[in-house]
Amino acid sequence: MKRQNDKIAIVIPAYKDAFLEATLKSLVRQTNKNFVVYIGDDASPYQIENVVRKYSTQIDVVYHRFSSNLGGRDLVGQWERCISLTQDESWIWLFSDDDEMDDNCVEKFYENINKNKKDELVHFNVNVIDENSKKINESVFPEKMDSYTFALSKFRGRIKSFVVEYVFSRNLYEQVGGFQRFDLAWNSDDATWVKMSRVTGIRTIDDARVNWRKSSLNISPNTMDESIVRRKIEADLDYVRYINQLFPSSRCNFKLCLSMMTWFCVNMIRYQKILSLKEQCHYIYIFSKRINKAYFYPAAMLYSLLKRAIL
């Protein structure tokens, strides 16, 4: 693959400033500084620019404040307009304003692409950290994973995936048409990694890690706001239909659909405080229609009722 400029654009859609300094410090500590940091301030009420200014002489950073907040209503749109700030860098790393990376992440990334020149989607294993940057958990992938295995493993709950641990080529980003769009950006990241990994798979770097922060400032799943819940369910339904269309072959499709059924039923149970049993049944029926497998409906209902009784 011919690349114009083998450099990483580290893109940070910024809104909060609570951990932004820790994020920037982790970039300053990189053993390889062959990258440009692009920070898109989403009309934040916090002092984003003041924090950025403290590190502007230590790393190559481009700061831009947008005049209106977009992330609150269109998160994928905010990701995309921040990526549009980049120049001719061949690689894009969509990071965040509260996570960190190990000191050798950039170094290990370049070692990998020099060794595996066909890679276009590179992944780092993740340490989950708390508000004090202490490790509390981890998420580990195999070294190489194809698109189908990633999707199946996600629906089965065998792997966890965030946004900040992926680096993708600009060529791949443009080839697949950018991020997959669903309402509220719900499942958009996972759907994007699925369609991107259909090209060259996912290559995971294990000897450097991204540190994803779990804190009180994280946007937690909203299971009590009825309007938000219904929008998330519709996004879930759009997601499973999208995945079903990507993997149409009968054998692997059946296994995947069975895993999606379990995943969707568990989601329904999470919403049982605001959705009646009748409404849950309706959504499960719609699920079976979206994946063109009406015969799943009885099994899905039985599973859902048994799981609901246990919980």
Short mmCIF file of C-alpha atoms in Angstrom, two decimals:
data_model
loop_
_atom_site.label_atom_id
_atom_site.label_comp_id
_atom_site.label_asym_id
_atom_site.label_seq_id
_atom_site.Cartn_x
_atom_site.Cartn_y
_atom_site.Cartn_z
CA MET A 1 0.00 0.00 0.00
CA LYS A 2 1.47 3.35 -1.04
CA ARG A 3 1.26 6.02 1.62
CA GLN A 4 1.93 9.70 1.21
CA ASN A 5 3.13 10.42 4.74
CA ASP A 6 3.73 7.53 7.14
CA LYS A 7 2.86 9.55 10.22
CA ILE A 8 0.08 9.22 12.80
CA ALA A 9 -2.57 11.86 13.34
CA ILE A 10 -3.71 11.45 16.95
CA VAL A 11 -7.19 12.96 16.97
CA ILE A 12 -8.78 14.02 20.27
CA PRO A 13 -12.41 15.19 20.24
CA ALA A 14 -12.27 17.21 23.45
CA TYR A 15 -15.03 18.32 25.77
CA LYS A 16 -13.96 17.55 29.34
CA ASP A 17 -10.76 18.86 30.92
CA ALA A 18 -10.69 16.71 34.09
CA PHE A 19 -8.15 14.21 32.72
CA LEU A 20 -6.98 16.00 29.58
CA GLU A 21 -3.68 16.91 31.19
CA ALA A 22 -2.99 13.25 31.98
CA THR A 23 -3.78 12.39 28.37
CA LEU A 24 -1.38 15.00 27.01
CA LYS A 25 1.34 14.01 29.46
CA SER A 26 1.16 10.46 28.16
CA LEU A 27 1.73 11.84 24.65
CA VAL A 28 4.66 13.96 25.80
CA ARG A 29 6.26 10.83 27.29
CA GLN A 30 6.18 8.92 23.98
CA THR A 31 9.57 7.48 23.05
CA ASN A 32 8.75 8.16 19.40
CA LYS A 33 7.18 11.55 18.68
CA ASN A 34 6.53 11.05 14.99
CA PHE A 35 2.91 12.17 15.27
CA VAL A 36 0.70 15.24 15.18
CA VAL A 37 -2.01 15.77 17.79
CA TYR A 38 -5.25 17.35 16.58
CA ILE A 39 -7.59 18.56 19.31
CA GLY A 40 -11.14 19.47 18.34
CA ASP A 41 -12.73 21.49 21.14
CA ASP A 42 -16.47 20.74 20.96
CA ALA A 43 -17.49 24.24 22.15
CA SER A 44 -16.58 23.10 25.64
CA PRO A 45 -17.38 25.26 28.70
CA TYR A 46 -14.13 24.04 30.24
CA GLN A 47 -10.59 25.39 29.84
CA ILE A 48 -9.48 23.07 27.03
CA GLU A 49 -7.25 25.61 25.29
CA ASN A 50 -5.42 26.55 28.50
CA VAL A 51 -4.55 22.91 29.15
CA VAL A 52 -3.40 22.38 25.56
CA ARG A 53 -1.25 25.50 25.61
CA LYS A 54 0.85 24.06 28.46
CA TYR A 55 2.07 21.25 26.20
CA SER A 56 2.15 22.97 22.81
CA THR A 57 5.94 23.34 22.85
CA GLN A 58 6.57 19.71 23.82
CA ILE A 59 4.53 17.96 21.11
CA ASP A 60 3.30 18.89 17.66
CA VAL A 61 -0.28 19.91 18.42
CA VAL A 62 -3.03 21.60 16.40
CA TYR A 63 -5.88 23.06 18.45
CA HIS A 64 -9.24 24.08 16.98
CA ARG A 65 -12.31 25.27 18.83
CA PHE A 66 -15.60 24.61 17.05
CA SER A 67 -18.25 27.29 17.36
CA SER A 68 -21.05 24.86 18.21
CA ASN A 69 -21.37 21.67 20.22
CA LEU A 70 -21.95 18.66 17.98
CA GLY A 71 -21.01 15.68 20.14
CA GLY A 72 -24.10 16.07 22.29
CA ARG A 73 -26.40 15.30 19.37
CA ASP A 74 -24.16 13.62 16.79
CA LEU A 75 -21.10 11.94 18.28
CA VAL A 76 -19.99 10.36 15.02
CA GLY A 77 -20.29 13.77 13.38
CA GLN A 78 -17.95 15.18 16.01
CA TRP A 79 -15.46 12.38 15.41
CA GLU A 80 -15.56 13.02 11.68
CA ARG A 81 -15.15 16.79 11.83
CA CYS A 82 -12.18 16.34 14.16
CA ILE A 83 -10.62 13.88 11.70
CA SER A 84 -11.21 16.46 8.96
CA LEU A 85 -8.73 18.72 10.78
CA THR A 86 -5.90 16.34 9.88
CA GLN A 87 -3.58 16.89 6.94
CA ASP A 88 -1.73 14.23 4.91
CA GLU A 89 -0.93 11.78 7.72
CA SER A 90 -1.41 8.19 6.57
CA TRP A 91 -2.62 6.89 9.94
CA ILE A 92 -5.47 8.07 12.18
CA TRP A 93 -5.75 7.34 15.88
CA LEU A 94 -9.05 8.51 17.35
CA PHE A 95 -8.18 9.02 21.00
CA SER A 96 -10.05 10.70 23.88
CA ASP A 97 -9.73 13.52 26.38
CA ASP A 98 -9.48 11.28 29.47
CA ASP A 99 -7.48 8.17 28.51
CA GLU A 100 -3.75 7.54 28.40
CA MET A 101 -1.25 5.42 26.51
CA ASP A 102 1.93 3.63 27.54
CA ASP A 103 5.15 5.50 26.80
CA ASN A 104 6.12 3.15 23.96
CA CYS A 105 2.80 2.92 22.09
CA VAL A 106 3.84 5.03 19.12
CA GLU A 107 7.23 3.31 18.95
CA LYS A 108 5.65 -0.15 18.93
CA PHE A 109 3.10 0.95 16.36
CA TYR A 110 5.83 1.93 13.89
CA GLU A 111 7.72 -1.28 14.59
CA ASN A 112 4.57 -3.20 13.70
CA ILE A 113 3.76 -1.46 10.42
CA ASN A 114 7.37 -1.75 9.30
CA LYS A 115 7.17 -5.49 9.97
CA ASN A 116 3.61 -6.06 8.75
CA LYS A 117 3.29 -3.73 5.80
CA LYS A 118 -0.17 -4.93 4.75
CA ASP A 119 -1.81 -4.05 8.08
CA GLU A 120 -4.36 -1.25 7.93
CA LEU A 121 -6.18 -1.72 11.25
CA VAL A 122 -3.91 -1.95 14.28
CA HIS A 123 -5.15 -2.53 17.82
CA PHE A 124 -3.61 -2.18 21.26
CA ASN A 125 -4.60 -4.31 24.22
CA VAL A 126 -6.17 -2.25 27.00
CA ASN A 127 -5.63 -1.68 30.68
CA VAL A 128 -8.74 -0.34 32.36
CA ILE A 129 -7.67 2.30 34.87
CA ASP A 130 -9.46 4.24 37.60
CA GLU A 131 -9.54 7.97 38.30
CA ASN A 132 -6.07 7.70 39.88
CA SER A 133 -4.64 5.94 36.80
CA LYS A 134 -4.39 2.61 38.66
CA LYS A 135 -5.08 -0.57 36.70
CA ILE A 136 -8.32 -2.30 37.70
CA ASN A 137 -8.92 -4.60 34.72
CA GLU A 138 -7.75 -5.41 31.21
CA SER A 139 -8.98 -6.34 27.75
CA VAL A 140 -6.82 -8.68 25.67
CA PHE A 141 -7.19 -9.71 22.01
CA PRO A 142 -5.38 -12.45 20.08
CA GLU A 143 -2.54 -11.21 17.89
CA LYS A 144 -4.60 -11.50 14.71
CA MET A 145 -8.39 -11.50 14.41
CA ASP A 146 -10.63 -11.59 11.37
CA SER A 147 -13.86 -9.63 11.04
CA TYR A 148 -16.23 -12.53 11.70
CA THR A 149 -14.37 -13.67 14.83
CA PHE A 150 -14.38 -10.12 16.17
CA ALA A 151 -18.14 -9.75 15.67
CA LEU A 152 -18.91 -13.18 17.14
CA SER A 153 -16.62 -12.62 20.14
CA LYS A 154 -18.20 -9.24 20.85
CA PHE A 155 -21.75 -10.57 20.80
CA ARG A 156 -20.71 -13.45 23.03
CA GLY A 157 -19.10 -11.06 25.51
CA ARG A 158 -15.69 -12.71 25.19
CA ILE A 159 -13.86 -9.49 24.37
CA LYS A 160 -14.33 -5.86 25.26
CA SER A 161 -13.70 -3.11 22.77
CA PHE A 162 -13.58 0.63 23.26
CA VAL A 163 -12.70 3.28 20.66
CA VAL A 164 -9.29 4.56 21.67
CA GLU A 165 -7.20 1.43 21.11
CA TYR A 166 -7.50 1.33 17.30
CA VAL A 167 -5.23 2.96 14.72
CA PHE A 168 -6.41 2.79 11.11
CA SER A 169 -5.00 3.94 7.80
CA ARG A 170 -6.52 6.91 6.07
CA ASN A 171 -6.81 4.73 2.99
CA LEU A 172 -8.96 2.23 4.90
CA TYR A 173 -11.06 4.97 6.51
CA GLU A 174 -11.92 6.41 3.10
CA GLN A 175 -12.36 3.00 1.49
CA VAL A 176 -15.11 1.92 3.93
CA GLY A 177 -16.83 5.32 3.96
CA GLY A 178 -15.83 6.41 7.45
CA PHE A 179 -17.60 5.43 10.63
CA GLN A 180 -20.79 3.42 10.48
CA ARG A 181 -23.65 5.62 11.61
CA PHE A 182 -26.34 4.58 14.07
CA ASP A 183 -28.53 6.79 16.25
CA LEU A 184 -26.68 8.10 19.34
CA ALA A 185 -23.51 6.52 17.84
CA TRP A 186 -24.78 3.39 19.63
CA ASN A 187 -22.71 0.41 18.32
CA SER A 188 -21.11 2.69 15.71
CA ASP A 189 -17.56 1.93 16.82
CA ASP A 190 -17.98 -1.86 16.84
CA ALA A 191 -19.74 -1.82 13.46
CA THR A 192 -16.88 0.27 12.07
CA TRP A 193 -14.20 -2.15 13.29
CA VAL A 194 -16.19 -5.02 11.78
CA LYS A 195 -16.34 -3.42 8.33
CA MET A 196 -12.74 -2.21 8.49
CA SER A 197 -11.39 -5.59 9.58
CA ARG A 198 -13.02 -7.26 6.58
CA VAL A 199 -10.17 -5.76 4.54
CA THR A 200 -7.05 -6.95 6.39
CA GLY A 201 -8.24 -8.13 9.81
CA ILE A 202 -7.16 -6.68 13.15
CA ARG A 203 -3.52 -6.81 14.23
CA THR A 204 -3.01 -6.46 17.99
CA ILE A 205 0.14 -5.08 19.62
CA ASP A 206 0.58 -6.55 23.09
CA ASP A 207 3.88 -5.06 24.33
CA ALA A 208 2.38 -1.58 24.72
CA ARG A 209 -1.07 -0.77 26.03
CA VAL A 210 -3.73 1.89 25.91
CA ASN A 211 -5.12 2.86 29.31
CA TRP A 212 -8.88 3.37 29.17
CA ARG A 213 -10.21 5.31 32.13
CA LYS A 214 -13.29 4.19 34.03
CA SER A 215 -14.52 7.09 36.11
CA SER A 216 -17.60 8.87 37.36
CA LEU A 217 -17.38 11.08 34.26
CA ASN A 218 -17.88 8.20 31.84
CA ILE A 219 -21.14 8.29 29.96
CA SER A 220 -22.88 5.27 31.45
CA PRO A 221 -25.59 3.32 29.62
CA ASN A 222 -28.92 5.05 30.27
CA THR A 223 -31.47 2.39 31.19
CA MET A 224 -34.09 4.64 32.81
CA ASP A 225 -34.83 7.37 30.24
CA GLU A 226 -37.59 5.85 28.12
CA SER A 227 -36.94 7.91 25.00
CA ILE A 228 -33.20 7.17 25.09
CA VAL A 229 -33.80 3.47 25.73
CA ARG A 230 -36.11 3.19 22.72
CA ARG A 231 -33.59 4.97 20.50
CA LYS A 232 -30.87 2.59 21.69
CA ILE A 233 -33.06 -0.41 20.97
CA GLU A 234 -33.68 0.85 17.43
CA ALA A 235 -29.92 1.33 17.04
CA ASP A 236 -29.39 -2.24 18.30
CA LEU A 237 -31.88 -3.49 15.70
CA ASP A 238 -30.14 -1.54 12.94
CA TYR A 239 -26.81 -2.93 14.12
CA VAL A 240 -27.85 -6.61 14.03
CA ARG A 241 -29.42 -6.14 10.60
CA TYR A 242 -26.18 -4.56 9.37
CA ILE A 243 -24.03 -7.38 10.76
CA ASN A 244 -26.40 -10.03 9.40
CA GLN A 245 -26.06 -8.55 5.92
CA LEU A 246 -22.25 -8.58 6.15
CA PHE A 247 -22.10 -12.33 6.86
CA PRO A 248 -24.80 -14.00 4.74
CA SER A 249 -23.32 -17.52 4.42
CA SER A 250 -25.59 -20.00 6.19
CA ARG A 251 -23.26 -21.83 8.59
CA CYS A 252 -21.39 -18.90 10.11
CA ASN A 253 -24.50 -16.72 9.84
CA PHE A 254 -26.60 -19.06 12.01
CA LYS A 255 -23.97 -19.14 14.75
CA LEU A 256 -23.62 -15.36 14.64
CA CYS A 257 -27.39 -14.78 14.67
CA LEU A 258 -27.75 -17.07 17.67
CA SER A 259 -25.16 -15.00 19.53
CA MET A 260 -26.88 -11.78 18.46
CA MET A 261 -30.18 -13.17 19.73
CA THR A 262 -28.70 -13.85 23.17
CA TRP A 263 -27.09 -10.41 23.22
CA PHE A 264 -30.33 -8.68 22.24
CA CYS A 265 -32.46 -10.59 24.78
CA VAL A 266 -30.04 -9.68 27.57
CA ASN A 267 -30.36 -6.04 26.50
CA MET A 268 -34.15 -6.33 26.73
CA ILE A 269 -33.87 -7.64 30.28
CA ARG A 270 -31.71 -4.64 31.23
CA TYR A 271 -34.60 -2.40 30.21
CA GLN A 272 -37.32 -4.34 32.02
CA LYS A 273 -37.90 -1.54 34.56
CA ILE A 274 -39.34 0.70 31.86
CA LEU A 275 -40.47 -1.78 29.19
CA SER A 276 -43.43 -4.06 29.80
CA LEU A 277 -43.13 -7.75 28.97
CA LYS A 278 -45.41 -7.15 26.00
CA GLU A 279 -43.11 -4.43 24.69
CA GLN A 280 -40.07 -6.63 25.15
CA CYS A 281 -41.82 -9.40 23.22
CA HIS A 282 -42.57 -6.93 20.44
CA TYR A 283 -38.93 -5.86 20.14
CA ILE A 284 -37.73 -9.47 20.18
CA TYR A 285 -40.17 -10.22 17.36
CA ILE A 286 -38.82 -7.22 15.41
CA PHE A 287 -35.30 -8.55 16.03
CA SER A 288 -36.19 -11.89 14.42
CA LYS A 289 -37.60 -10.02 11.42
CA ARG A 290 -34.53 -7.77 11.07
CA ILE A 291 -32.27 -10.81 10.73
CA ASN A 292 -34.75 -12.59 8.45
CA LYS A 293 -35.09 -15.53 10.82
CA ALA A 294 -38.64 -15.58 12.14
CA TYR A 295 -38.06 -19.07 13.54
CA PHE A 296 -35.73 -17.50 16.14
CA TYR A 297 -38.66 -15.79 17.83
CA PRO A 298 -39.90 -18.74 19.96
CA ALA A 299 -36.35 -19.59 21.11
CA ALA A 300 -35.61 -15.94 21.84
CA MET A 301 -38.79 -15.57 23.89
CA LEU A 302 -38.08 -18.73 25.86
CA TYR A 303 -34.52 -17.61 26.56
CA SER A 304 -35.67 -14.14 27.58
CA LEU A 305 -38.36 -15.43 29.94
CA LEU A 306 -36.03 -17.92 31.61
CA LYS A 307 -33.29 -15.32 32.00
CA ARG A 308 -35.77 -12.80 33.36
CA ALA A 309 -37.01 -15.33 35.93
CA ILE A 310 -33.46 -16.09 37.08
CA LEU A 311 -32.63 -12.42 37.50
#
